[in-house]
XYZ file of C-alpha atoms in Angstrom:
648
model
C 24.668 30.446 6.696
C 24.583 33.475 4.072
C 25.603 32.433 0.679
C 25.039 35.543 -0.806
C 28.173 37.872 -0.674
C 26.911 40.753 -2.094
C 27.202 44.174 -0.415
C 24.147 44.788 1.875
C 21.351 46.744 1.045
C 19.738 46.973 4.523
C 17.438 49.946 4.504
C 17.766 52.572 7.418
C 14.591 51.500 9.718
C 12.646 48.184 9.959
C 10.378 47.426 6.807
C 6.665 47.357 7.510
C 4.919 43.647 7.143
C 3.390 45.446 3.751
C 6.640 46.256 1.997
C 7.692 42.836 2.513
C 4.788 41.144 1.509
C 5.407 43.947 -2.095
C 8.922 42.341 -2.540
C 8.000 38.923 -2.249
C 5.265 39.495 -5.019
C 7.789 41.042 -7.301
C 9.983 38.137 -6.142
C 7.151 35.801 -7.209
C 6.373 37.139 -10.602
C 10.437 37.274 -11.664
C 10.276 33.392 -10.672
C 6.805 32.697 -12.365
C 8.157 34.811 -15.526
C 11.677 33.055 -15.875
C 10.144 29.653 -15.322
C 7.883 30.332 -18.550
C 10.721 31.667 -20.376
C 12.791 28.865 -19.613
C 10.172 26.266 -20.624
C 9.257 28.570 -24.078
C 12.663 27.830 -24.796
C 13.121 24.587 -23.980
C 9.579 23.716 -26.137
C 11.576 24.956 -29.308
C 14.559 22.446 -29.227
C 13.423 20.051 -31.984
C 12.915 16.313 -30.565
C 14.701 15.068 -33.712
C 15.854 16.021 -37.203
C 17.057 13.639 -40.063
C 19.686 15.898 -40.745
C 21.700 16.171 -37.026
C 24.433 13.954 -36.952
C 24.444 11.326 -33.723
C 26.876 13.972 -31.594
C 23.803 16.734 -32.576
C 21.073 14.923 -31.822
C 23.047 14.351 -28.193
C 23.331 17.573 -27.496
C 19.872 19.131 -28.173
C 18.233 16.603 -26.200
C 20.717 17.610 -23.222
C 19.910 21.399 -23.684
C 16.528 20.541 -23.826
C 16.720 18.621 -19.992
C 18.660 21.273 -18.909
C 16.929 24.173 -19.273
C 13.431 21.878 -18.427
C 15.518 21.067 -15.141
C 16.219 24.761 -14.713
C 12.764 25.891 -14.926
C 11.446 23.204 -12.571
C 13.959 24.989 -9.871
C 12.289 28.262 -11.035
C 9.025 26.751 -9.952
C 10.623 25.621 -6.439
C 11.373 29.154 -6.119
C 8.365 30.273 -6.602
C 6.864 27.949 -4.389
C 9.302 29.390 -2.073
C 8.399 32.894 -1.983
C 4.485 31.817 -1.400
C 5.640 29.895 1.621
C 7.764 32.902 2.743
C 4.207 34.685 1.836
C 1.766 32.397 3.686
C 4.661 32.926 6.522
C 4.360 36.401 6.965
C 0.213 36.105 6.851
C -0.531 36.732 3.050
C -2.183 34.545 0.438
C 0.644 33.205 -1.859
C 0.791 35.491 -5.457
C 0.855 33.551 -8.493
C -0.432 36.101 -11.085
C 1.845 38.082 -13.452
C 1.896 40.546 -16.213
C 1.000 39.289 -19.874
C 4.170 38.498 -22.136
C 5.817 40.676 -23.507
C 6.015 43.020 -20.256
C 6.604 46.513 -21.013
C 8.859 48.711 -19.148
C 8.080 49.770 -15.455
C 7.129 46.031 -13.542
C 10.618 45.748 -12.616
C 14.462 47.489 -12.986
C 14.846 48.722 -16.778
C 17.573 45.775 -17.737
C 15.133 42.837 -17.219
C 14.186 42.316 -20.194
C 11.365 39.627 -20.534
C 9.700 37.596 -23.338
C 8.980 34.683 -24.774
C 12.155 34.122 -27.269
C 13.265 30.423 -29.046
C 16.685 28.518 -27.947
C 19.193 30.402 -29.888
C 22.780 31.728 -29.014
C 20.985 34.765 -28.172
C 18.227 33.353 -25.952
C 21.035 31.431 -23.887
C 23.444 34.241 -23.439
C 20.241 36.754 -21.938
C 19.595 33.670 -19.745
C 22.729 33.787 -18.327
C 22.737 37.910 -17.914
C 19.496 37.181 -16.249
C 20.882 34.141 -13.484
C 24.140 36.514 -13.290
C 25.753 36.824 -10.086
C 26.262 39.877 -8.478
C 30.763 39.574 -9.168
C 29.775 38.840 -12.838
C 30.574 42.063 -14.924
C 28.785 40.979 -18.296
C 26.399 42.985 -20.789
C 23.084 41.616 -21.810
C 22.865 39.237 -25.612
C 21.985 41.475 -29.026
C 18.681 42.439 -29.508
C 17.847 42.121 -25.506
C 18.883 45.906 -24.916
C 16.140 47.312 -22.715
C 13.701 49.883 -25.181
C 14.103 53.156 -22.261
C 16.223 53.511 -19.225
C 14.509 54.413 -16.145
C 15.187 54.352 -11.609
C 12.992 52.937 -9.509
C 12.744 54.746 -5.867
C 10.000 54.937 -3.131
C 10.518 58.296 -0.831
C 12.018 57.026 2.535
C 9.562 57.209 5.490
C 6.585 56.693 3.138
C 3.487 54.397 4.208
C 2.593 53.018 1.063
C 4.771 50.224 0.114
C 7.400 50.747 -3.163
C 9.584 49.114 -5.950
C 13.335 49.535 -5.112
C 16.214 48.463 -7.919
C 18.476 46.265 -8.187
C 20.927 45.003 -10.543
C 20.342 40.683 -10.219
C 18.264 39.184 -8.560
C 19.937 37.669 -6.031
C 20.666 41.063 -4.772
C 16.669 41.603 -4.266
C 17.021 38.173 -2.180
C 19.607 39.998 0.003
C 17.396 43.270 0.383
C 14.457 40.648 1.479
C 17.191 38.819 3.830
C 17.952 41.844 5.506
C 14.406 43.573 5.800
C 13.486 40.079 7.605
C 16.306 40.313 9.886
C 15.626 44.156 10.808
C 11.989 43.147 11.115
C 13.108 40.447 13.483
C 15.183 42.427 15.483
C 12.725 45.456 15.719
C 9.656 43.545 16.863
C 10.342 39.388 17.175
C 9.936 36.656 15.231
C 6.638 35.947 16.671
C 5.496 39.020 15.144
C 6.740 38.780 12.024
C 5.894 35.283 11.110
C 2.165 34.757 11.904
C 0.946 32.526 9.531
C -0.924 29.371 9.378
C 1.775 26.725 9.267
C -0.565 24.253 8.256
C -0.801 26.707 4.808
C 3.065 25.722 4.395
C 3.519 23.390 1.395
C 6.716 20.871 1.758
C 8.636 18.118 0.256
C 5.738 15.020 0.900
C 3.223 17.516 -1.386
C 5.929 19.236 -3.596
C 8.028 17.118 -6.058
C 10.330 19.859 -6.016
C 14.103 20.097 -5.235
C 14.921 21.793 -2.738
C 11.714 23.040 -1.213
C 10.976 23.847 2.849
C 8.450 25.140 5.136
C 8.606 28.601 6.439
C 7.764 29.079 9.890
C 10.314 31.155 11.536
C 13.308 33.344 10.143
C 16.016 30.521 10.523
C 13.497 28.628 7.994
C 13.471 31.761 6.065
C 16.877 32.776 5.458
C 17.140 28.829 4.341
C 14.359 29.250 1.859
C 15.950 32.239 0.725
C 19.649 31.021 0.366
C 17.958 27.994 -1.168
C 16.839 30.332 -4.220
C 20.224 31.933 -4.429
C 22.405 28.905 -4.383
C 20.094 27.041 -7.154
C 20.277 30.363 -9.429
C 20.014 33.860 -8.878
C 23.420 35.409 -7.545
C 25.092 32.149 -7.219
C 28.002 32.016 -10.009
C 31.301 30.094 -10.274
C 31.394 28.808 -6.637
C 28.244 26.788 -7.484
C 28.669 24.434 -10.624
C 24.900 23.365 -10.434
C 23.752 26.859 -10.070
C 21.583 28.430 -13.130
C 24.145 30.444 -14.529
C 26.985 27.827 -14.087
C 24.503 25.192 -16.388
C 23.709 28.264 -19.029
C 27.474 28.681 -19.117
C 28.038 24.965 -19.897
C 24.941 25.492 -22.780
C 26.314 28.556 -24.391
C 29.737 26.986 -24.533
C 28.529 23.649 -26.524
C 26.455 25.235 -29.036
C 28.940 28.072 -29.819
C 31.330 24.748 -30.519
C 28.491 23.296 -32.062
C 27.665 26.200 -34.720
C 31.233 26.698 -35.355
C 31.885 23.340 -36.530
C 28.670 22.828 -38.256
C 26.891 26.374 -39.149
C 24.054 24.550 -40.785
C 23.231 23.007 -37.452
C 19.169 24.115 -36.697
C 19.033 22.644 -32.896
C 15.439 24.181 -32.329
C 12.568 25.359 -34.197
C 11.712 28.609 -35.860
C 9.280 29.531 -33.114
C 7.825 33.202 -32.795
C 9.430 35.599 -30.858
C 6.853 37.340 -28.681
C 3.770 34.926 -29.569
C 0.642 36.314 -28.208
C -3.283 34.564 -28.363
C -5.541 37.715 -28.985
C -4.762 40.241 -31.586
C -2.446 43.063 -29.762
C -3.231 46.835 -29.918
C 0.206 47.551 -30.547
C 1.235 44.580 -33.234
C 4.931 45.538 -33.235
C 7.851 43.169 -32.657
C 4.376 40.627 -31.747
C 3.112 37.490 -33.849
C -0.485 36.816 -33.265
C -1.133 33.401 -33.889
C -4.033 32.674 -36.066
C -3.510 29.290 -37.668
C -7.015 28.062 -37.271
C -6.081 24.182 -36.294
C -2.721 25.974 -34.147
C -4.593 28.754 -32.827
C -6.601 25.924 -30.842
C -3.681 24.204 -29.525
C -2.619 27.620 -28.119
C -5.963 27.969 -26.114
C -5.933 24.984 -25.019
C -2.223 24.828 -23.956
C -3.023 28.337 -21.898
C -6.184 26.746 -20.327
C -4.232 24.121 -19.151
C -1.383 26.745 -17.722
C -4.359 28.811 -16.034
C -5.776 25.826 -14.711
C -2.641 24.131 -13.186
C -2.345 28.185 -11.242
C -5.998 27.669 -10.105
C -5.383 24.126 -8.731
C -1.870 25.583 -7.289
C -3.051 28.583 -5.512
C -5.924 26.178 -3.903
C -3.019 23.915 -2.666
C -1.285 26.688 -1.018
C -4.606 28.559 -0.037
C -6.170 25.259 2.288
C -5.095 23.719 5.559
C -6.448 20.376 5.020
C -3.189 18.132 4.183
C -5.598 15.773 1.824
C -7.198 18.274 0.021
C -3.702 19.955 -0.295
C -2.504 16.524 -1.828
C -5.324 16.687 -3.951
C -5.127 20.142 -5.287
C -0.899 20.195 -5.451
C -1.049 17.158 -7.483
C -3.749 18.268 -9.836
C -1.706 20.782 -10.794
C 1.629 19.233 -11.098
C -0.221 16.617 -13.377
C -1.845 19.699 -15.805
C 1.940 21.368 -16.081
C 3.069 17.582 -17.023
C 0.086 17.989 -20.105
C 0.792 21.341 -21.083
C 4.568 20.243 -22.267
C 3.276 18.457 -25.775
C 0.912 21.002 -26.082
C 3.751 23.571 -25.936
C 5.956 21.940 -27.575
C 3.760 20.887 -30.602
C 3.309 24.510 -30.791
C 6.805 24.994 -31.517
C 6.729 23.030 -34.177
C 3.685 24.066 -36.205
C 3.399 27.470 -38.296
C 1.935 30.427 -36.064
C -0.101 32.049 -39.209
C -1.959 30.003 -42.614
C 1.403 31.950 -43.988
C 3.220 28.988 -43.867
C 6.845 30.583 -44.718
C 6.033 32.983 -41.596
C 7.378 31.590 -37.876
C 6.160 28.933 -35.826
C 4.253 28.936 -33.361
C 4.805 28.453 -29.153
C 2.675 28.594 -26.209
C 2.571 32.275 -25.162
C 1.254 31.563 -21.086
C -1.421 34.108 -21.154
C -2.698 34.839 -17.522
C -6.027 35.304 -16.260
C -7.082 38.727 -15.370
C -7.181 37.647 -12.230
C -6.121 34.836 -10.097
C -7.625 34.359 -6.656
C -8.734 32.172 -4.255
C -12.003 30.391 -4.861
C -14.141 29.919 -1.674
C -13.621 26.416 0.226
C -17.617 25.162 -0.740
C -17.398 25.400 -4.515
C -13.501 25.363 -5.377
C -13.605 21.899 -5.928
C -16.644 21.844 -8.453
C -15.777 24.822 -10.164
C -12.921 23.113 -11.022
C -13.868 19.954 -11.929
C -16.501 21.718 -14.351
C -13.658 23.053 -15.670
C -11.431 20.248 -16.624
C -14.354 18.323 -17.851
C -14.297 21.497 -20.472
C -11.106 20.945 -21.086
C -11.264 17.208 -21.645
C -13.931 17.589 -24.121
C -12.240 20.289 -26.610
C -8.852 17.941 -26.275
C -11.032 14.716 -27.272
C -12.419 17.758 -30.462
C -8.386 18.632 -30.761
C -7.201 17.228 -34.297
C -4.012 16.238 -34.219
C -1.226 15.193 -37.197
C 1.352 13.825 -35.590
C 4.605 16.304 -36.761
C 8.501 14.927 -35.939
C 8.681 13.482 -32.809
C 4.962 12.732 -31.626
C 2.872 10.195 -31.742
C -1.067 9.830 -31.022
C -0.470 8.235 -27.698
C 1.250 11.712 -26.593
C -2.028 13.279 -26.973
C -4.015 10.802 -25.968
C -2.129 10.978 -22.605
C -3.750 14.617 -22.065
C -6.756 13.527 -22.297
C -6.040 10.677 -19.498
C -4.589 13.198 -17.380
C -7.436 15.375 -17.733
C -10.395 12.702 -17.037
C -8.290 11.826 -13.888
C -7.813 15.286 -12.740
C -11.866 15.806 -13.583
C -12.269 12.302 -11.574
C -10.440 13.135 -8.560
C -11.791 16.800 -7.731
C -15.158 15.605 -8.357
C -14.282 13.480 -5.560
C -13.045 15.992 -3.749
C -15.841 18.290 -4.254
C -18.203 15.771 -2.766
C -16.261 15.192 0.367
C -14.876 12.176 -0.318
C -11.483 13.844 0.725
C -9.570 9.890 1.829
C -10.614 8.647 -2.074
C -9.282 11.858 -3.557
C -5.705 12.015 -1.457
C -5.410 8.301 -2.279
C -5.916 9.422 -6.366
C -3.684 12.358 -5.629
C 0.266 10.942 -6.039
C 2.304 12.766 -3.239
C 5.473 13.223 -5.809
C 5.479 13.873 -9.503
C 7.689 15.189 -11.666
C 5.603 18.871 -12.590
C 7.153 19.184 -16.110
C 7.663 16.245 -17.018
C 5.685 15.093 -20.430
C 2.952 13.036 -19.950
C 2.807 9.496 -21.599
C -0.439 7.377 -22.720
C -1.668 5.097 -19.888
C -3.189 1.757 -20.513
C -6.340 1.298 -18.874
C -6.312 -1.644 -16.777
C -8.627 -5.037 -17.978
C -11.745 -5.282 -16.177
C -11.955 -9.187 -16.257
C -14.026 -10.843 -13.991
C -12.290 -9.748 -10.479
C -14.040 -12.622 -8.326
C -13.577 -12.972 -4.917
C -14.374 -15.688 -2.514
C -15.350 -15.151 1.057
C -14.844 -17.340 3.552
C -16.865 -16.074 6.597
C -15.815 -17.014 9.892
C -16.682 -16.314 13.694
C -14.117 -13.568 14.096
C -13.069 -12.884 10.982
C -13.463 -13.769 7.191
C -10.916 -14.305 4.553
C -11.705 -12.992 1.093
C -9.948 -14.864 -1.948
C -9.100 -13.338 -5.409
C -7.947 -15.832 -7.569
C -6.489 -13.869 -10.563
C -3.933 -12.314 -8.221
C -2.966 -15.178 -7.147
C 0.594 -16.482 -7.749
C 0.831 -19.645 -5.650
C 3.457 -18.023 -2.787
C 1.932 -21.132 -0.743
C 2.416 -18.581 2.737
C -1.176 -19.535 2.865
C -0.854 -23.243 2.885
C 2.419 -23.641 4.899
C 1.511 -20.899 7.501
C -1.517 -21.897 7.815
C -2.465 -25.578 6.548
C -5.823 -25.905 8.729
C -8.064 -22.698 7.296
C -6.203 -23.211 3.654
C -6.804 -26.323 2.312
C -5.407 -26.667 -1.421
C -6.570 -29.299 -3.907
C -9.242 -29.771 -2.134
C -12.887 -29.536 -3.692
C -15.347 -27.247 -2.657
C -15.088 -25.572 0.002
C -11.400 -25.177 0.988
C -10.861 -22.086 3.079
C -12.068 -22.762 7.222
C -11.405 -19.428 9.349
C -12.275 -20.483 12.296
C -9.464 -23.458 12.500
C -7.191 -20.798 13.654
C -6.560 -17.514 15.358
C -7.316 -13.851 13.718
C -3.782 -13.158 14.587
C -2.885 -15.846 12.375
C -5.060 -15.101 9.790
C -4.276 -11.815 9.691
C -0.285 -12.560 9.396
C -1.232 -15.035 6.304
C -2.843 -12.204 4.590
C 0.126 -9.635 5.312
C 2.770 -11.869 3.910
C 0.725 -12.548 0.598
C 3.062 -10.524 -1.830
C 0.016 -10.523 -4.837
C -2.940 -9.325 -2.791
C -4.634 -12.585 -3.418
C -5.778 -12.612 0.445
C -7.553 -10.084 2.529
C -9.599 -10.386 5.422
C -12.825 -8.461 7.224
C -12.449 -8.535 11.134
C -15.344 -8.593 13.374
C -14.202 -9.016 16.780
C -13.644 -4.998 16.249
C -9.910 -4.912 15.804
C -8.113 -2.715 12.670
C -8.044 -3.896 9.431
C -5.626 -3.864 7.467
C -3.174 0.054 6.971
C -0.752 1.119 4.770
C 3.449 0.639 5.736
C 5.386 2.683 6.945
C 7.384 2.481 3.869
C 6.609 2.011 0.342
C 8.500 -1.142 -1.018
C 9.109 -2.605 -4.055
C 10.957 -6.238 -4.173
C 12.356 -7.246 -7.327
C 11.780 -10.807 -7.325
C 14.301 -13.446 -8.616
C 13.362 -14.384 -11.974
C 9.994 -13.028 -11.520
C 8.085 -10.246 -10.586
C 7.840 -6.780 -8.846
C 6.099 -7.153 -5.135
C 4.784 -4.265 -4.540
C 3.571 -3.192 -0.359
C 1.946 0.316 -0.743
C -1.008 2.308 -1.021
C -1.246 1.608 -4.703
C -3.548 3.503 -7.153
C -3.419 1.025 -10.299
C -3.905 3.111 -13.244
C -6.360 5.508 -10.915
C -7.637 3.005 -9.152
C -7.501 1.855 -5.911
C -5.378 -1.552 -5.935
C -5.420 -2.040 -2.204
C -1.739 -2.329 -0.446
C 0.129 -5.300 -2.038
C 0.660 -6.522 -5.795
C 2.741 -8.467 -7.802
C 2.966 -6.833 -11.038
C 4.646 -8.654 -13.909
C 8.568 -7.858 -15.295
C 8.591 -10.754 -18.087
C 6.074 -9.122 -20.287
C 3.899 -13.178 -20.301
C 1.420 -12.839 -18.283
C -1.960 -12.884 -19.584
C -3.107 -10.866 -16.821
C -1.487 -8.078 -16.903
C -0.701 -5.837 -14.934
C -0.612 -8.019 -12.453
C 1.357 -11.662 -12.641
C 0.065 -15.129 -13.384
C 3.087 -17.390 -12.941
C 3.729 -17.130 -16.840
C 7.755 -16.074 -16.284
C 8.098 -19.793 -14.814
C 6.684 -21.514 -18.052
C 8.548 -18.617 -20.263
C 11.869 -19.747 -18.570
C 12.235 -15.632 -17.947
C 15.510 -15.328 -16.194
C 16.748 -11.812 -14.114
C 18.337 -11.238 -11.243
C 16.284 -10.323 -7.800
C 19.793 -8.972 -6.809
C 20.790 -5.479 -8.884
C 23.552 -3.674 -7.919
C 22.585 -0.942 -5.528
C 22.856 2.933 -7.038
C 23.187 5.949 -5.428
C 20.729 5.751 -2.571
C 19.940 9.625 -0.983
C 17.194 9.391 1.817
C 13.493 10.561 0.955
C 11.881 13.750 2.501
C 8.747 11.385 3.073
C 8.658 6.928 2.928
C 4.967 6.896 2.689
C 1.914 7.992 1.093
C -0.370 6.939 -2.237
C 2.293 5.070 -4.971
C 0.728 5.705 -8.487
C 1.276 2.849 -10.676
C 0.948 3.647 -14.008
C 0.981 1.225 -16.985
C 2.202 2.769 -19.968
C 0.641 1.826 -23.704
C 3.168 -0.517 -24.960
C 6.144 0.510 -22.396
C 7.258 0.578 -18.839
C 5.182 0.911 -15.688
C 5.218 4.313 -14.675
C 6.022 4.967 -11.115
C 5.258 8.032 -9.084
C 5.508 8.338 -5.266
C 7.930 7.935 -2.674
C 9.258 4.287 -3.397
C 12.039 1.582 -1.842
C 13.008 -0.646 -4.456
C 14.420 -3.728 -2.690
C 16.172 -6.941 -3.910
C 14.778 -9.708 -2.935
C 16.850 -10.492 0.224
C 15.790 -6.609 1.371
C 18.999 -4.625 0.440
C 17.937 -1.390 -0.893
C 19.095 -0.470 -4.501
C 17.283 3.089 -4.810
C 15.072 5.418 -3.503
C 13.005 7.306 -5.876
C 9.797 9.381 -6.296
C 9.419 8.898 -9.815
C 10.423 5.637 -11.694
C 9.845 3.525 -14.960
C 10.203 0.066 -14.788
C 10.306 -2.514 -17.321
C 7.205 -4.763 -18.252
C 8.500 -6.611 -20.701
C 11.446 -8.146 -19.579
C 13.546 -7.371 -22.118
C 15.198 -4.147 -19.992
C 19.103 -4.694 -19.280
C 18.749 -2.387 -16.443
């Protein structure tokens, strides 16, 4: 169905596949260049102020998840257009003109640059997400510097910019073109592309994002975009300019009733990293401790590109999980950077502006051959990783250490699992890759994971032999009522006999240990043990979380079951040791259910994150279960209590 109702723009004659292919990359750089506004905003609304009354500090925090939730849309868009891209039989385009862009890129009223939250900087936003029935002027100080057309001569070969007034209505020029391409020659013409280039929900943690294969999948992409922002107004309450609305109107209340009211920081307009030929209306930021935050916040940005346009460049779905979620994860660690920026001075003038992260691009941003991506890009992070560990860092209003201390961990993991991939070990660097993650997201401090003695008996038998970890254990007793001849408790010595029994059996016992305590090596030949179907997590009455998944424990590979502890006494934690008995720890295994929306994908690696002195992180596509098996929620990302202590 069309959601767009503006008037159509069709052009006389068919399109050729290379004017297309020059809209979408204009398409793509709008997206790419809104998203960073958006976030540059959102990095200057001040995580707290002594002075902001309860009500205050309520507010800024929502304006700061809104616009943070806006910008992740931008970056389904944009992911959108290089599906739409790899459709039609081009690489996807992720490069874009340095900030501020001049006049000429696009139609003389987009103005773009890199401006702090401000009445201003809202009201431009919502000019920008405008729809097309919207008759509204552009916020002070955003009047474009020279008016100017854009035309290409009809009947010309080389491809051309065309204007338009919003964007949704260059959505509806690309709708049509597709649809007079389509008609003209077929849709096996037009769409030629690798569909296993296409990049959807299971490797995107993105709302609202499709494959492209065929135009009925491309008009959906495309009214996708609209509907979320561009062109879609009052009809849609979620849509971009609906939310900006909803903004503008609280702080205007907001400054009128308390004029003193400083919801973000004084960050520069226009920040830029190397000194500019043309200084004017710019702020170069030369702090000497800041100016290193800012390169390493745009090394991180360039980076996450790099390990983006490698996601959408390879066929290989586990080296696409790989590369997808590397870059997710270095977006998540460029939001302290960014917003520490925002709240330290841009120049050793310390009455002058503060600072923000001004997304400088790379020259160039292209595809780096299949035999050395990987490498090159580990070399890279391990750079990276070693100027953040160099990074000083006093902690300003609303940090702490552990934030940065989290980039750092992100980083070394990042480094860890392309060196994997680089080597070929493609199944160990999928499994490190988490198939959802929220991109923007900041990133906490992780808590590596005790490396006590992990020792494991092994029982060999004729056909199979059952391997024992003891730490894990938390006494279930499936072991010793399912099976009382191989699993003999009590009893010393030797106590576990395999061969008293039939693999089939064994192999059941193993499955229904909830703590991973038992595993088993066949050798009559038959499978070992796989992943479920579905990722589960069973909240355990007055005890712990059982976990049945892929799991990656802090990075590391914590086989398919686990029972991590919820009372916060276990003196082996993650993981449970029976302490919430002792501890009398009392919660229900039977929470209300929530809202529960089916998941694109039930599978795939669950990340398990615990955090330094807080929650276990959770990132994947995830059940979470009472104990009976009702389903309270489905989620993809998650924090859930560790120390018992939670009332939800």
């Amino acid at each position: 169905m069309n959601t767009l109702a503006a008037p159509s723009t069709a052009t006389p004659s068919p399109p050729s596949r290379e004017q297309l292919l020059y809209w979408l990359h204009e398409a793509a750089e709008i997206e790419h260049n809104l998203m960073c506004c958006y976030l540059y905003a959102a990095f200057s609304v001040k995580s707290g102020d002594a002075r902001w009354s309860e009500e205050q500090a309520r507010l800024a925090g929502g304006w700061r998840r809104i616009i943070t939730a806006i910008a992740l849309e931008e970056m389904t868009h944009l992911c959108l257009v290089g599906n739409l891209m790899n459709a039609l039989g081009s690489p996807a385009h992720f490069n874009r003109p340095p900030f501020p862009i001049q006049s000429g890129p696009y139609p003389a009223d987009f103005v773009i640059r890199l401006q702090p939250f401000s009445q201003e900087t809202i009201a431009h936003f919502q000019f920008l997400e405008r729809p097309h029935t919207a008759a509204m002027d552009d916020a002070a100080g955003f009047e474009p510097p020279k008016q100017y057309r854009r035309s290409a001569p009809p009947g010309r070969l080389s491809p051309g910019a065309r204007d338009y007034a919003t964007v949704g209505e260059l959505y509806q020029t690309l709708r049509d073109a597709l649809e007079a391409f389509v008609a003209a020659h077929g849709e096996t013409e037009l769409f030629i592309g690798d569909p296993a280039l296409q990049v959807d929900a299971a490797l995107a943690p993105l709302p609202g994002v499709t494959i492209v294969t065929d135009l009925a999948s491309a008009l959906h992409a495309l009214d996708t975009i609209v509907t979320q922002g561009e062109g879609a107004g009052s009809e849609a309450v979620d849509s971009h300019f609906c939310r900006f609305t909803c903004v503008a109107e609280e702080l205007d209340a907001a400054m009128l009733a308390d004029p003193a009211f400083e919801p973000a920081w004084d960050a520069a307009t226009n920040p830029v990293m190397n000194p500019p030929p043309t200084p004017d209306g710019k702020v170069h930021v030369t702090h000497p401790e800041n100016a290193r935050w800012l390169d390493i916040g745009n090394a991180l940005y360039t980076t996450s590109l790099r390990c983006l346009l490698q996601g959408f460049a390879t066929t290989d779905r586990a080296a696409k999980a790989v590369w997808l979620a590397g870059s997710f994860a270095l977006m998540r660690a460029t939001v302290p950077v960014g917003q520490g920026l925002a709240a330290r001075p841009a120049t050793p003038d310390l009455a002058g502006p503060r600072g923000g992260l001004t997304f400088t691009p790379l020259r160039t941003l292209t595809t780096l051959p299949g035999w050395c991506a990987a490498e090159f890009m580990a070399e890279r992070l391990g750079q990276l990783r070693k100027r953040a560990e160099e990074l000083p860092v006093v902690p300003v209003a609303g940090e702490t250490p552990g934030t940065w201390d989290g980039v750092i961990a992100t980083l070394a993991q990042q480094q860890k699992r392309l060196a994997a991939l680089s080597t070929g070990r493609i199944r160990e660097a999928a499994l490190m890759a988490p198939v959802h993650a929220a991109p923007i997201a900041p990133v906490a401090a992780p808590v590596a994971v005790a490396a006590d003695a992990a020792v494991v008996e092994e029982a060999r038998g004729t056909a199979a032999s059952v391997l024992f970890e003891a730490r894990r254990c938390i006494h279930s007793r499936h072991c010793v009522l399912e099976a009382p001849t191989v699993f003999k408790a009590n009893t010393a010595g030797e106590w576990i006999f395999p061969d008293t029994t039939d693999v089939a059996t064994l192999v059941a016992v193993a499955h229904n240990c909830p703590s991973g305590a038992i595993h088993y090596e066949r050798h009559d030949g038959g499978a070992g043990e796989s992943a479920p179907p579905v990722n589960t997590l069973k909240v355990r009455e007055n005890g712990p979380y059982a976990l049945h998944a892929p799991i990656l424990l802090a990075g590391e590979d914590d086989g398919f079951r686990a029972t991590l502890c919820r009372c916060g006494h276990s003196a082996r934690k993650p993981w449970c040791d029976g302490s919430h008995v002792t501890a009398g720890f009392m919660s229900s295994g039977e929470p209300p259910s929530g809202v529960v929306e089916p998941l694109t994908a039930r599978d795939g690696p669950l990340h398990v994150t615990p955090l330094r002195n807080g929650p276990l992180q959770i990132e994947g596509n995830l059940e979470i279960c009472t104990g009976t098996g009702r389903t309270v929620a489905r989620i993809i990302q998650t924090r859930l209590c560790r120390c018992g202590q939670s009332r939800n």
